[in-house]
PDB file of C-alpha atoms and ligand atoms in Angstrom:
ATOM      1  CA  UNK A   1     -30.582   5.511  16.183  1.00 95.00           C
ATOM      2  CA  UNK A   2     -27.876   4.809  13.600  1.00 97.00           C
ATOM      3  CA  UNK A   3     -24.361   5.673  14.737  1.00 98.00           C
ATOM      4  CA  UNK A   4     -21.060   5.595  12.880  1.00 98.00           C
ATOM      5  CA  UNK A   5     -18.203   5.247  15.365  1.00 98.00           C
ATOM      6  CA  UNK A   6     -14.792   6.258  14.020  1.00 98.00           C
ATOM      7  CA  UNK A   7     -12.329   4.206  16.032  1.00 97.00           C
ATOM      8  CA  UNK A   8      -8.851   2.784  16.334  1.00 94.00           C
ATOM      9  CA  UNK A   9      -8.517   3.753  20.006  1.00 94.00           C
ATOM     10  CA  UNK A  10      -9.099   2.256  23.455  1.00 92.00           C
ATOM     11  CA  UNK A  11     -11.966   4.732  23.946  1.00 95.00           C
ATOM     12  CA  UNK A  12     -13.701   3.706  20.710  1.00 96.00           C
ATOM     13  CA  UNK A  13     -13.382   0.032  21.645  1.00 95.00           C
ATOM     14  CA  UNK A  14     -14.914   0.755  25.064  1.00 95.00           C
ATOM     15  CA  UNK A  15     -17.824   2.631  23.451  1.00 96.00           C
ATOM     16  CA  UNK A  16     -18.296  -0.242  20.971  1.00 97.00           C
ATOM     17  CA  UNK A  17     -18.390  -2.795  23.815  1.00 95.00           C
ATOM     18  CA  UNK A  18     -20.949  -0.707  25.707  1.00 95.00           C
ATOM     19  CA  UNK A  19     -23.082  -0.359  22.564  1.00 95.00           C
ATOM     20  CA  UNK A  20     -22.989  -4.106  21.805  1.00 94.00           C
ATOM     21  CA  UNK A  21     -25.945  -4.876  24.051  1.00 84.00           C
ATOM     22  CA  UNK A  22     -27.889  -1.644  23.492  1.00 89.00           C
ATOM     23  CA  UNK A  23     -31.233  -2.182  21.770  1.00 90.00           C
ATOM     24  CA  UNK A  24     -31.797   1.524  20.978  1.00 92.00           C
ATOM     25  CA  UNK A  25     -28.544   2.310  19.191  1.00 96.00           C
ATOM     26  CA  UNK A  26     -27.343   0.534  16.040  1.00 96.00           C
ATOM     27  CA  UNK A  27     -23.655   1.306  15.683  1.00 97.00           C
ATOM     28  CA  UNK A  28     -20.980   0.433  13.131  1.00 98.00           C
ATOM     29  CA  UNK A  29     -17.325   0.736  14.126  1.00 97.00           C
ATOM     30  CA  UNK A  30     -15.000   2.105  11.459  1.00 98.00           C
ATOM     31  CA  UNK A  31     -11.267   1.361  11.512  1.00 97.00           C
ATOM     32  CA  UNK A  32      -8.579   2.825   9.263  1.00 96.00           C
ATOM     33  CA  UNK A  33      -6.987  -0.580   8.770  1.00 94.00           C
ATOM     34  CA  UNK A  34      -3.603   0.438  10.202  1.00 91.00           C
ATOM     35  CA  UNK A  35      -3.377  -2.680  12.424  1.00 89.00           C
ATOM     36  CA  UNK A  36      -3.102  -6.055  10.676  1.00 88.00           C
ATOM     37  CA  UNK A  37      -5.115  -8.001  13.273  1.00 87.00           C
ATOM     38  CA  UNK A  38      -7.369  -5.504  15.068  1.00 87.00           C
ATOM     39  CA  UNK A  39      -9.318  -6.562  18.134  1.00 84.00           C
ATOM     40  CA  UNK A  40     -12.919  -6.316  16.922  1.00 87.00           C
ATOM     41  CA  UNK A  41     -15.833  -5.751  19.302  1.00 84.00           C
ATOM     42  CA  UNK A  42     -19.241  -7.394  19.033  1.00 88.00           C
ATOM     43  CA  UNK A  43     -20.793  -4.750  16.824  1.00 95.00           C
ATOM     44  CA  UNK A  44     -20.577  -4.596  13.021  1.00 96.00           C
ATOM     45  CA  UNK A  45     -17.301  -3.173  11.771  1.00 96.00           C
ATOM     46  CA  UNK A  46     -15.954  -1.814   8.506  1.00 96.00           C
ATOM     47  CA  UNK A  47     -12.272  -1.325   7.678  1.00 96.00           C
ATOM     48  CA  UNK A  48     -10.507   1.188   5.405  1.00 97.00           C
ATOM     49  CA  UNK A  49     -10.820   4.815   4.290  1.00 98.00           C
ATOM     50  CA  UNK A  50     -14.090   6.253   2.966  1.00 98.00           C
ATOM     51  CA  UNK A  51     -12.452   8.177   0.129  1.00 98.00           C
ATOM     52  CA  UNK A  52     -12.155  11.651   1.677  1.00 98.00           C
ATOM     53  CA  UNK A  53     -15.017  13.938   2.666  1.00 98.00           C
ATOM     54  CA  UNK A  54     -17.113  13.035  -0.402  1.00 98.00           C
ATOM     55  CA  UNK A  55     -16.835   9.326   0.380  1.00 98.00           C
ATOM     56  CA  UNK A  56     -17.775   9.869   4.011  1.00 98.00           C
ATOM     57  CA  UNK A  57     -20.757  12.038   3.019  1.00 98.00           C
ATOM     58  CA  UNK A  58     -21.927   9.234   0.706  1.00 98.00           C
ATOM     59  CA  UNK A  59     -21.537   6.661   3.492  1.00 98.00           C
ATOM     60  CA  UNK A  60     -23.533   8.802   5.951  1.00 98.00           C
ATOM     61  CA  UNK A  61     -26.384   9.181   3.447  1.00 98.00           C
ATOM     62  CA  UNK A  62     -26.401   5.573   2.244  1.00 98.00           C
ATOM     63  CA  UNK A  63     -26.486   4.204   5.799  1.00 98.00           C
ATOM     64  CA  UNK A  64     -28.905   6.813   7.214  1.00 98.00           C
ATOM     65  CA  UNK A  65     -26.382   7.732   9.893  1.00 98.00           C
ATOM     66  CA  UNK A  66     -27.823  10.101  12.492  1.00 97.00           C
ATOM     67  CA  UNK A  67     -24.803  10.516  14.765  1.00 98.00           C
ATOM     68  CA  UNK A  68     -21.113  10.444  13.889  1.00 98.00           C
ATOM     69  CA  UNK A  69     -18.848   9.714  16.844  1.00 98.00           C
ATOM     70  CA  UNK A  70     -15.250  10.738  16.255  1.00 98.00           C
ATOM     71  CA  UNK A  71     -13.244   8.630  18.706  1.00 98.00           C
ATOM     72  CA  UNK A  72     -10.140   8.523  16.508  1.00 97.00           C
ATOM     73  CA  UNK A  73      -6.580   8.806  17.739  1.00 96.00           C
ATOM     74  CA  UNK A  74      -5.566  12.326  18.885  1.00 96.00           C
ATOM     75  CA  UNK A  75      -2.980  12.395  16.047  1.00 96.00           C
ATOM     76  CA  UNK A  76      -5.471  11.292  13.348  1.00 96.00           C
ATOM     77  CA  UNK A  77      -6.206  14.889  12.358  1.00 96.00           C
ATOM     78  CA  UNK A  78      -7.133  14.197   8.737  1.00 98.00           C
ATOM     79  CA  UNK A  79      -9.936  11.833   9.704  1.00 98.00           C
ATOM     80  CA  UNK A  80     -11.242  14.281  12.318  1.00 98.00           C
ATOM     81  CA  UNK A  81     -11.265  17.163   9.823  1.00 98.00           C
ATOM     82  CA  UNK A  82     -13.071  14.976   7.283  1.00 98.00           C
ATOM     83  CA  UNK A  83     -15.643  14.028   9.924  1.00 98.00           C
ATOM     84  CA  UNK A  84     -16.203  17.692  10.772  1.00 98.00           C
ATOM     85  CA  UNK A  85     -16.657  18.650   7.092  1.00 98.00           C
ATOM     86  CA  UNK A  86     -18.934  15.691   6.305  1.00 98.00           C
ATOM     87  CA  UNK A  87     -21.114  16.367   9.355  1.00 98.00           C
ATOM     88  CA  UNK A  88     -21.477  20.014   8.326  1.00 98.00           C
ATOM     89  CA  UNK A  89     -22.458  19.046   4.779  1.00 98.00           C
ATOM     90  CA  UNK A  90     -25.017  16.414   5.789  1.00 98.00           C
ATOM     91  CA  UNK A  91     -26.394  17.904   9.021  1.00 98.00           C
ATOM     92  CA  UNK A  92     -25.457  14.684  10.843  1.00 98.00           C
ATOM     93  CA  UNK A  93     -24.713  15.340  14.529  1.00 97.00           C
ATOM     94  CA  UNK A  94     -21.093  14.812  15.500  1.00 98.00           C
ATOM     95  CA  UNK A  95     -19.498  14.068  18.854  1.00 98.00           C
ATOM     96  CA  UNK A  96     -15.743  14.185  19.465  1.00 98.00           C
ATOM     97  CA  UNK A  97     -14.402  11.814  22.115  1.00 98.00           C
ATOM     98  CA  UNK A  98     -11.197  13.241  23.551  1.00 95.00           C
ATOM     99  CA  UNK A  99      -8.509  11.524  25.520  1.00 94.00           C
ATOM    100  CA  UNK A 100      -6.660  13.769  28.003  1.00 93.00           C
ATOM    101  CA  UNK A 101      -3.012  14.419  27.210  1.00 96.00           C
ATOM    102  CA  UNK A 102      -0.232  13.177  29.417  1.00 98.00           C
ATOM    103  CA  UNK A 103       1.012  15.908  31.737  1.00 97.00           C
ATOM    104  CA  UNK A 104       4.572  16.569  32.764  1.00 97.00           C
ATOM    105  CA  UNK A 105       5.175  15.589  36.416  1.00 95.00           C
ATOM    106  CA  UNK A 106       7.937  16.467  38.900  1.00 94.00           C
ATOM    107  CA  UNK A 107      11.070  14.532  37.946  1.00 91.00           C
ATOM    108  CA  UNK A 108      10.217  14.431  34.237  1.00 96.00           C
ATOM    109  CA  UNK A 109      12.848  15.580  31.741  1.00 97.00           C
ATOM    110  CA  UNK A 110      10.635  16.170  28.719  1.00 98.00           C
ATOM    111  CA  UNK A 111      11.621  17.989  25.527  1.00 98.00           C
ATOM    112  CA  UNK A 112       8.380  18.861  23.789  1.00 98.00           C
ATOM    113  CA  UNK A 113       8.567  19.067  19.988  1.00 98.00           C
ATOM    114  CA  UNK A 114       6.010  19.855  17.271  1.00 97.00           C
ATOM    115  CA  UNK A 115       6.480  16.904  14.918  1.00 97.00           C
ATOM    116  CA  UNK A 116       8.465  13.776  14.171  1.00 97.00           C
ATOM    117  CA  UNK A 117      11.160  15.603  12.182  1.00 97.00           C
ATOM    118  CA  UNK A 118      11.846  17.802  15.217  1.00 98.00           C
ATOM    119  CA  UNK A 119      11.822  14.721  17.448  1.00 98.00           C
ATOM    120  CA  UNK A 120      14.587  13.159  15.339  1.00 98.00           C
ATOM    121  CA  UNK A 121      16.589  16.419  15.420  1.00 98.00           C
ATOM    122  CA  UNK A 122      16.150  16.680  19.219  1.00 98.00           C
ATOM    123  CA  UNK A 123      18.145  13.441  19.652  1.00 98.00           C
ATOM    124  CA  UNK A 124      21.266  15.450  18.824  1.00 98.00           C
ATOM    125  CA  UNK A 125      24.541  14.615  17.168  1.00 98.00           C
ATOM    126  CA  UNK A 126      25.998  12.300  19.820  1.00 98.00           C
ATOM    127  CA  UNK A 127      24.990   8.618  19.356  1.00 98.00           C
ATOM    128  CA  UNK A 128      22.286   7.557  21.818  1.00 98.00           C
ATOM    129  CA  UNK A 129      20.239   4.437  22.534  1.00 98.00           C
ATOM    130  CA  UNK A 130      16.673   5.379  21.699  1.00 98.00           C
ATOM    131  CA  UNK A 131      13.392   3.673  22.623  1.00 98.00           C
ATOM    132  CA  UNK A 132      11.100   4.721  19.773  1.00 98.00           C
ATOM    133  CA  UNK A 133       7.347   4.275  20.302  1.00 98.00           C
ATOM    134  CA  UNK A 134       5.804   6.492  17.628  1.00 97.00           C
ATOM    135  CA  UNK A 135       3.982   3.945  15.467  1.00 92.00           C
ATOM    136  CA  UNK A 136       5.309   2.108  12.453  1.00 90.00           C
ATOM    137  CA  UNK A 137       4.254   4.746   9.912  1.00 90.00           C
ATOM    138  CA  UNK A 138       6.419   7.590  11.123  1.00 94.00           C
ATOM    139  CA  UNK A 139       9.924   6.182  11.209  1.00 96.00           C
ATOM    140  CA  UNK A 140      11.375   7.969   8.166  1.00 95.00           C
ATOM    141  CA  UNK A 141      12.807  11.017  10.044  1.00 97.00           C
ATOM    142  CA  UNK A 142      14.828   8.652  12.265  1.00 97.00           C
ATOM    143  CA  UNK A 143      16.431   6.925   9.275  1.00 95.00           C
ATOM    144  CA  UNK A 144      18.030  10.289   8.491  1.00 95.00           C
ATOM    145  CA  UNK A 145      19.755  10.400  11.910  1.00 97.00           C
ATOM    146  CA  UNK A 146      21.298   6.907  11.637  1.00 97.00           C
ATOM    147  CA  UNK A 147      24.091   7.377  14.214  1.00 98.00           C
ATOM    148  CA  UNK A 148      21.665   6.480  17.024  1.00 98.00           C
ATOM    149  CA  UNK A 149      20.742   2.908  17.993  1.00 98.00           C
ATOM    150  CA  UNK A 150      16.998   2.339  17.984  1.00 98.00           C
ATOM    151  CA  UNK A 151      14.724  -0.095  19.781  1.00 98.00           C
ATOM    152  CA  UNK A 152      11.359   0.315  18.046  1.00 98.00           C
ATOM    153  CA  UNK A 153       8.111  -0.947  19.538  1.00 98.00           C
ATOM    154  CA  UNK A 154       4.918  -1.100  17.480  1.00 96.00           C
ATOM    155  CA  UNK A 155       1.703  -3.127  17.254  1.00 94.00           C
ATOM    156  CA  UNK A 156       2.740  -4.553  13.871  1.00 94.00           C
ATOM    157  CA  UNK A 157       6.267  -5.064  12.557  1.00 94.00           C
ATOM    158  CA  UNK A 158       7.386  -2.052  10.495  1.00 95.00           C
ATOM    159  CA  UNK A 159       8.401  -2.498   6.829  1.00 93.00           C
ATOM    160  CA  UNK A 160      12.121  -3.313   6.699  1.00 92.00           C
ATOM    161  CA  UNK A 161      12.689  -0.461   4.219  1.00 91.00           C
ATOM    162  CA  UNK A 162      11.366   2.074   6.778  1.00 90.00           C
ATOM    163  CA  UNK A 163      13.859   1.096   9.482  1.00 95.00           C
ATOM    164  CA  UNK A 164      16.944   3.041  10.546  1.00 95.00           C
ATOM    165  CA  UNK A 165      20.114   0.902  10.388  1.00 94.00           C
ATOM    166  CA  UNK A 166      20.678  -1.619  13.230  1.00 95.00           C
ATOM    167  CA  UNK A 167      17.144  -1.027  14.549  1.00 97.00           C
ATOM    168  CA  UNK A 168      15.738  -3.736  16.827  1.00 97.00           C
ATOM    169  CA  UNK A 169      11.977  -4.213  16.657  1.00 97.00           C
ATOM    170  CA  UNK A 170       9.628  -5.300  19.404  1.00 97.00           C
ATOM    171  CA  UNK A 171       6.106  -6.165  18.270  1.00 96.00           C
ATOM    172  CA  UNK A 172       3.713  -5.698  21.186  1.00 96.00           C
ATOM    173  CA  UNK A 173       0.290  -4.277  21.941  1.00 94.00           C
ATOM    174  CA  UNK A 174      -0.549  -2.441  25.192  1.00 93.00           C
ATOM    175  CA  UNK A 175      -1.547  -2.176  27.939  1.00 95.00           C
ATOM    176  CA  UNK A 176       1.944  -2.226  29.404  1.00 98.00           C
ATOM    177  CA  UNK A 177       2.992  -2.439  33.091  1.00 98.00           C
ATOM    178  CA  UNK A 178       5.465  -0.060  34.743  1.00 98.00           C
ATOM    179  CA  UNK A 179       7.795  -2.777  36.064  1.00 98.00           C
ATOM    180  CA  UNK A 180       8.023  -4.507  32.675  1.00 98.00           C
ATOM    181  CA  UNK A 181       8.664  -1.154  30.963  1.00 98.00           C
ATOM    182  CA  UNK A 182      11.405  -0.378  33.451  1.00 98.00           C
ATOM    183  CA  UNK A 183      13.053  -3.771  32.837  1.00 98.00           C
ATOM    184  CA  UNK A 184      12.856  -3.249  29.086  1.00 98.00           C
ATOM    185  CA  UNK A 185      14.497   0.206  29.307  1.00 98.00           C
ATOM    186  CA  UNK A 186      17.259  -1.218  31.486  1.00 98.00           C
ATOM    187  CA  UNK A 187      17.797  -4.387  29.420  1.00 98.00           C
ATOM    188  CA  UNK A 188      18.320  -2.349  26.273  1.00 98.00           C
ATOM    189  CA  UNK A 189      20.399   0.307  28.088  1.00 98.00           C
ATOM    190  CA  UNK A 190      18.070   2.968  26.710  1.00 98.00           C
ATOM    191  CA  UNK A 191      19.112   6.559  27.322  1.00 96.00           C
ATOM    192  CA  UNK A 192      16.209   8.433  25.712  1.00 98.00           C
ATOM    193  CA  UNK A 193      12.518   7.693  25.003  1.00 98.00           C
ATOM    194  CA  UNK A 194      10.642   9.141  22.019  1.00 98.00           C
ATOM    195  CA  UNK A 195       6.839   9.157  22.023  1.00 98.00           C
ATOM    196  CA  UNK A 196       3.806  11.087  20.821  1.00 98.00           C
ATOM    197  CA  UNK A 197       1.662  12.652  23.542  1.00 98.00           C
ATOM    198  CA  UNK A 198      -1.094  10.139  22.818  1.00 96.00           C
ATOM    199  CA  UNK A 199      -2.520  10.189  26.343  1.00 96.00           C
ATOM    200  CA  UNK A 200      -4.574   7.393  27.889  1.00 93.00           C
ATOM    201  CA  UNK A 201      -3.683   4.603  30.263  1.00 92.00           C
ATOM    202  CA  UNK A 202      -2.643   1.760  27.932  1.00 93.00           C
ATOM    203  CA  UNK A 203       0.843   3.077  27.125  1.00 96.00           C
ATOM    204  CA  UNK A 204       1.551   5.577  29.931  1.00 97.00           C
ATOM    205  CA  UNK A 205       3.737   3.106  31.889  1.00 98.00           C
ATOM    206  CA  UNK A 206       6.793   3.900  29.721  1.00 98.00           C
ATOM    207  CA  UNK A 207       6.680   7.506  30.986  1.00 98.00           C
ATOM    208  CA  UNK A 208       6.429   6.389  34.608  1.00 97.00           C
ATOM    209  CA  UNK A 209       9.377   4.032  34.060  1.00 98.00           C
ATOM    210  CA  UNK A 210      11.411   6.762  32.336  1.00 98.00           C
ATOM    211  CA  UNK A 211      10.722   9.101  35.295  1.00 97.00           C
ATOM    212  CA  UNK A 212      11.873   6.451  37.781  1.00 97.00           C
ATOM    213  CA  UNK A 213      15.091   5.895  35.799  1.00 97.00           C
ATOM    214  CA  UNK A 214      15.577   9.669  35.254  1.00 97.00           C
ATOM    215  CA  UNK A 215      15.631   9.182  31.496  1.00 98.00           C
ATOM    216  CA  UNK A 216      14.956  12.098  29.169  1.00 98.00           C
ATOM    217  CA  UNK A 217      11.845  11.946  26.966  1.00 98.00           C
ATOM    218  CA  UNK A 218      11.319  13.581  23.569  1.00 98.00           C
ATOM    219  CA  UNK A 219       7.556  14.021  23.305  1.00 98.00           C
ATOM    220  CA  UNK A 220       5.648  15.110  20.200  1.00 98.00           C
ATOM    221  CA  UNK A 221       2.908  17.586  21.165  1.00 98.00           C
ATOM    222  CA  UNK A 222      -0.699  17.021  20.168  1.00 96.00           C
ATOM    223  CA  UNK A 223      -2.166  18.716  17.138  1.00 96.00           C
ATOM    224  CA  UNK A 224      -5.051  21.071  18.063  1.00 94.00           C
ATOM    225  CA  UNK A 225      -8.312  19.130  18.433  1.00 92.00           C
ATOM    226  CA  UNK A 226     -11.173  19.845  16.004  1.00 96.00           C
ATOM    227  CA  UNK A 227     -13.969  22.103  17.215  1.00 96.00           C
ATOM    228  CA  UNK A 228     -17.439  20.867  18.099  1.00 96.00           C
ATOM    229  CA  UNK A 229     -19.303  19.044  20.870  1.00 96.00           C
ATOM    230  CA  UNK A 230     -16.696  17.114  22.833  1.00 97.00           C
ATOM    231  CA  UNK A 231     -16.644  14.706  25.751  1.00 98.00           C
ATOM    232  CA  UNK A 232     -13.710  13.136  27.563  1.00 96.00           C
ATOM    233  CA  UNK A 233     -13.621   9.341  27.649  1.00 95.00           C
ATOM    234  CA  UNK A 234     -15.912   6.458  26.787  1.00 95.00           C
ATOM    235  CA  UNK A 235     -18.291   6.738  29.766  1.00 96.00           C
ATOM    236  CA  UNK A 236     -19.169  10.349  28.912  1.00 98.00           C
ATOM    237  CA  UNK A 237     -19.591   9.373  25.242  1.00 98.00           C
ATOM    238  CA  UNK A 238     -22.088   6.688  26.252  1.00 96.00           C
ATOM    239  CA  UNK A 239     -23.995   9.143  28.460  1.00 97.00           C
ATOM    240  CA  UNK A 240     -24.180  11.611  25.528  1.00 97.00           C
ATOM    241  CA  UNK A 241     -25.336   8.883  23.100  1.00 97.00           C
ATOM    242  CA  UNK A 242     -28.004   7.498  25.445  1.00 95.00           C
ATOM    243  CA  UNK A 243     -29.299  10.993  26.168  1.00 95.00           C
ATOM    244  CA  UNK A 244     -29.395  11.771  22.449  1.00 93.00           C
ATOM    245  CA  UNK A 245     -31.116   8.462  21.613  1.00 90.00           C
ATOM    246  CA  UNK A 246     -33.760   9.091  24.300  1.00 89.00           C
ATOM    247  CA  UNK A 247     -34.467  12.677  23.201  1.00 87.00           C
ATOM    248  CA  UNK A 248     -34.576  11.640  19.508  1.00 81.00           C
ATOM    249  CA  UNK A 249     -37.059   8.871  20.340  1.00 75.00           C
ATOM    250  CA  UNK A 250     -39.193  11.313  22.378  1.00 78.00           C
ATOM    251  CA  UNK A 251     -39.286  13.706  19.415  1.00 73.00           C
ATOM    252  CA  UNK A 252     -40.191  10.765  17.144  1.00 70.00           C
ATOM    253  CA  UNK A 253     -37.089  11.307  14.997  1.00 60.00           C
TER     254      UNK A 253
HETATM  255  P1  NAP B 301      -5.342  10.326   9.525  1.00 60.46           P
HETATM  256  O1  NAP B 301      -4.080  10.866   8.978  1.00 60.46           O
HETATM  257  O2  NAP B 301      -6.230  11.230  10.279  1.00 60.46           O
HETATM  258  O3  NAP B 301      -6.221   9.620   8.396  1.00 60.46           O
HETATM  259  C1  NAP B 301      -5.763   9.375   7.090  1.00 60.46           C
HETATM  260  C2  NAP B 301      -6.871   8.673   6.356  1.00 60.46           C
HETATM  261  O4  NAP B 301      -7.073   7.369   6.887  1.00 60.46           O
HETATM  262  C3  NAP B 301      -8.232   9.345   6.505  1.00 60.46           C
HETATM  263  O5  NAP B 301      -8.352  10.456   5.633  1.00 60.46           O
HETATM  264  C4  NAP B 301      -9.157   8.195   6.184  1.00 60.46           C
HETATM  265  O6  NAP B 301      -9.160   7.898   4.784  1.00 60.46           O
HETATM  266  C5  NAP B 301      -8.443   7.035   6.850  1.00 60.46           C
HETATM  267  N1  NAP B 301      -8.920   6.832   8.219  1.00 60.46           N
HETATM  268  C6  NAP B 301      -8.370   7.252   9.394  1.00 60.46           C
HETATM  269  N2  NAP B 301      -9.068   6.833  10.441  1.00 60.46           N
HETATM  270  C7  NAP B 301     -10.113   6.128   9.936  1.00 60.46           C
HETATM  271  C8  NAP B 301     -11.202   5.408  10.520  1.00 60.46           C
HETATM  272  N3  NAP B 301     -11.367   5.327  11.856  1.00 60.46           N
HETATM  273  N4  NAP B 301     -12.082   4.796   9.671  1.00 60.46           N
HETATM  274  C9  NAP B 301     -11.934   4.854   8.325  1.00 60.46           C
HETATM  275  N5  NAP B 301     -10.915   5.507   7.720  1.00 60.46           N
HETATM  276  C10 NAP B 301     -10.017   6.117   8.515  1.00 60.46           C
HETATM  277  O7  NAP B 301      -5.038   9.097  10.500  1.00 60.46           O
HETATM  278  P2  NAP B 301      -3.979   7.893  10.400  1.00 60.46           P
HETATM  279  O8  NAP B 301      -3.270   7.911   9.064  1.00 60.46           O
HETATM  280  O9  NAP B 301      -4.655   6.639  10.804  1.00 60.46           O
HETATM  281  O10 NAP B 301      -2.971   8.203  11.539  1.00 60.46           O
HETATM  282  C11 NAP B 301      -2.458   9.465  11.835  1.00 60.46           C
HETATM  283  C12 NAP B 301      -1.809   9.401  13.198  1.00 60.46           C
HETATM  284  O11 NAP B 301      -2.669   8.770  14.158  1.00 60.46           O
HETATM  285  C13 NAP B 301      -0.521   8.622  13.239  1.00 60.46           C
HETATM  286  O12 NAP B 301       0.296   9.325  14.134  1.00 60.46           O
HETATM  287  C14 NAP B 301      -0.912   7.286  13.806  1.00 60.46           C
HETATM  288  O13 NAP B 301       0.169   6.651  14.453  1.00 60.46           O
HETATM  289  C15 NAP B 301      -1.975   7.695  14.781  1.00 60.46           C
HETATM  290  N6  NAP B 301      -2.840   6.567  15.111  1.00 60.46           N
HETATM  291  C16 NAP B 301      -3.909   6.239  14.303  1.00 60.46           C
HETATM  292  C17 NAP B 301      -4.708   5.159  14.638  1.00 60.46           C
HETATM  293  C18 NAP B 301      -5.884   4.756  13.763  1.00 60.46           C
HETATM  294  O14 NAP B 301      -6.569   3.782  14.123  1.00 60.46           O
HETATM  295  N7  NAP B 301      -6.175   5.417  12.656  1.00 60.46           N
HETATM  296  C19 NAP B 301      -4.444   4.422  15.808  1.00 60.46           C
HETATM  297  C20 NAP B 301      -3.346   4.781  16.582  1.00 60.46           C
HETATM  298  C21 NAP B 301      -2.555   5.853  16.221  1.00 60.46           C
HETATM  299  P3  NAP B 301     -10.254   8.493   3.773  1.00 60.46           P
HETATM  300  O15 NAP B 301      -9.910   9.937   3.602  1.00 60.46           O
HETATM  301  O16 NAP B 301     -10.088   7.669   2.551  1.00 60.46           O
HETATM  302  O17 NAP B 301     -11.598   8.308   4.433  1.00 60.46           O
END
C-alpha cells in the first residue's frame, strides 16, 4: 500500500519510524522545508511544497498513492485544506492525525487569543519581558510592539530583519524539561510567555514552568481542524494504517 505522510510533527516522525520496518506499507514522508536541518526517519522523504491542490493531485496520481496521512502541525491549516481537497478530487483515502490541545489547569493565568496580532496586542502598553515561542515565521506582529523585551526561542535562528529590537534569540529543539524551562524563565526574568496551543509533550514543559512561577501566558487558540476520518496520536494512526492495509490486501486492491 502506497502512503504519503504529510509531516513536520513529532506524531508524523513516530509514524514514519513505525513504518520503516513494515513490509506491507510503502510510505514517503513529506516535509514543508521549514526547518533547515530536519531529523529524517528511515523512510524515503521529500521536502518542499507540492504547488497547491493541483500539484498535490498530480503527486498522488504520479506516485499511485492510496492513502494520504495528514499528520501536519495543528496550525498548518493550508496544507490540511489542500490535502482534503486533493483527496476529494482523486478518491484517495485520507486520515487526519490529531494532537490533543493543551488544557488550562488550576493555577494557570492564560489569556486565549485568536491569532498572533491579538497575541502582540495582549502584551499591553507597559514594557514587559516576553518569552516568545511561536516559531520564526510569525514574529512580525511583535516588531510593531517594540517597547517589550523579547527572548525568542525557535528551532532555527530567525532572519535578523524579522526581529523586534533588542530581541535575544535561543536556537533549540525540543523536547524540553520542566526544570530547565523554569531556570530559563528565571534567568531571563521573564514576566509573560507567548505560545501557540500546539499541544503535545515535546514543548509542554514551558507551561508547567510558567504555572509553577505564576507567570501569565498569552496562548493562541487552535484553528478548527479539517473534517474527515481522524485519530489521535501516532499509535492510533498505525493501527488505522495496518487495518487498512490488511483489508485492502484481502480485497485484492
Ligand atoms: P501551511 O500554512 O499549512 O502550509 C503552507 C504551504 O506549505 C502549503 O500550502 C504547502 O505548499 C507547504 N507545506 C506545508 N506542509 C507541508 C508538508 N508537510 N509537505 C509539503 N508541503 C507542505 O503550513 P506552514 O506554512 O508550514 O505553517 C503554518 C503554521 O504551522 C505555522 O504556525 C508554523 O509555525 C506551524 N508549524 C508548521 C510545521 C511544518 O512542518 N509545516 C511545523 C511546526 C509548526 P504547497 O501549497 O506548495 O503544497
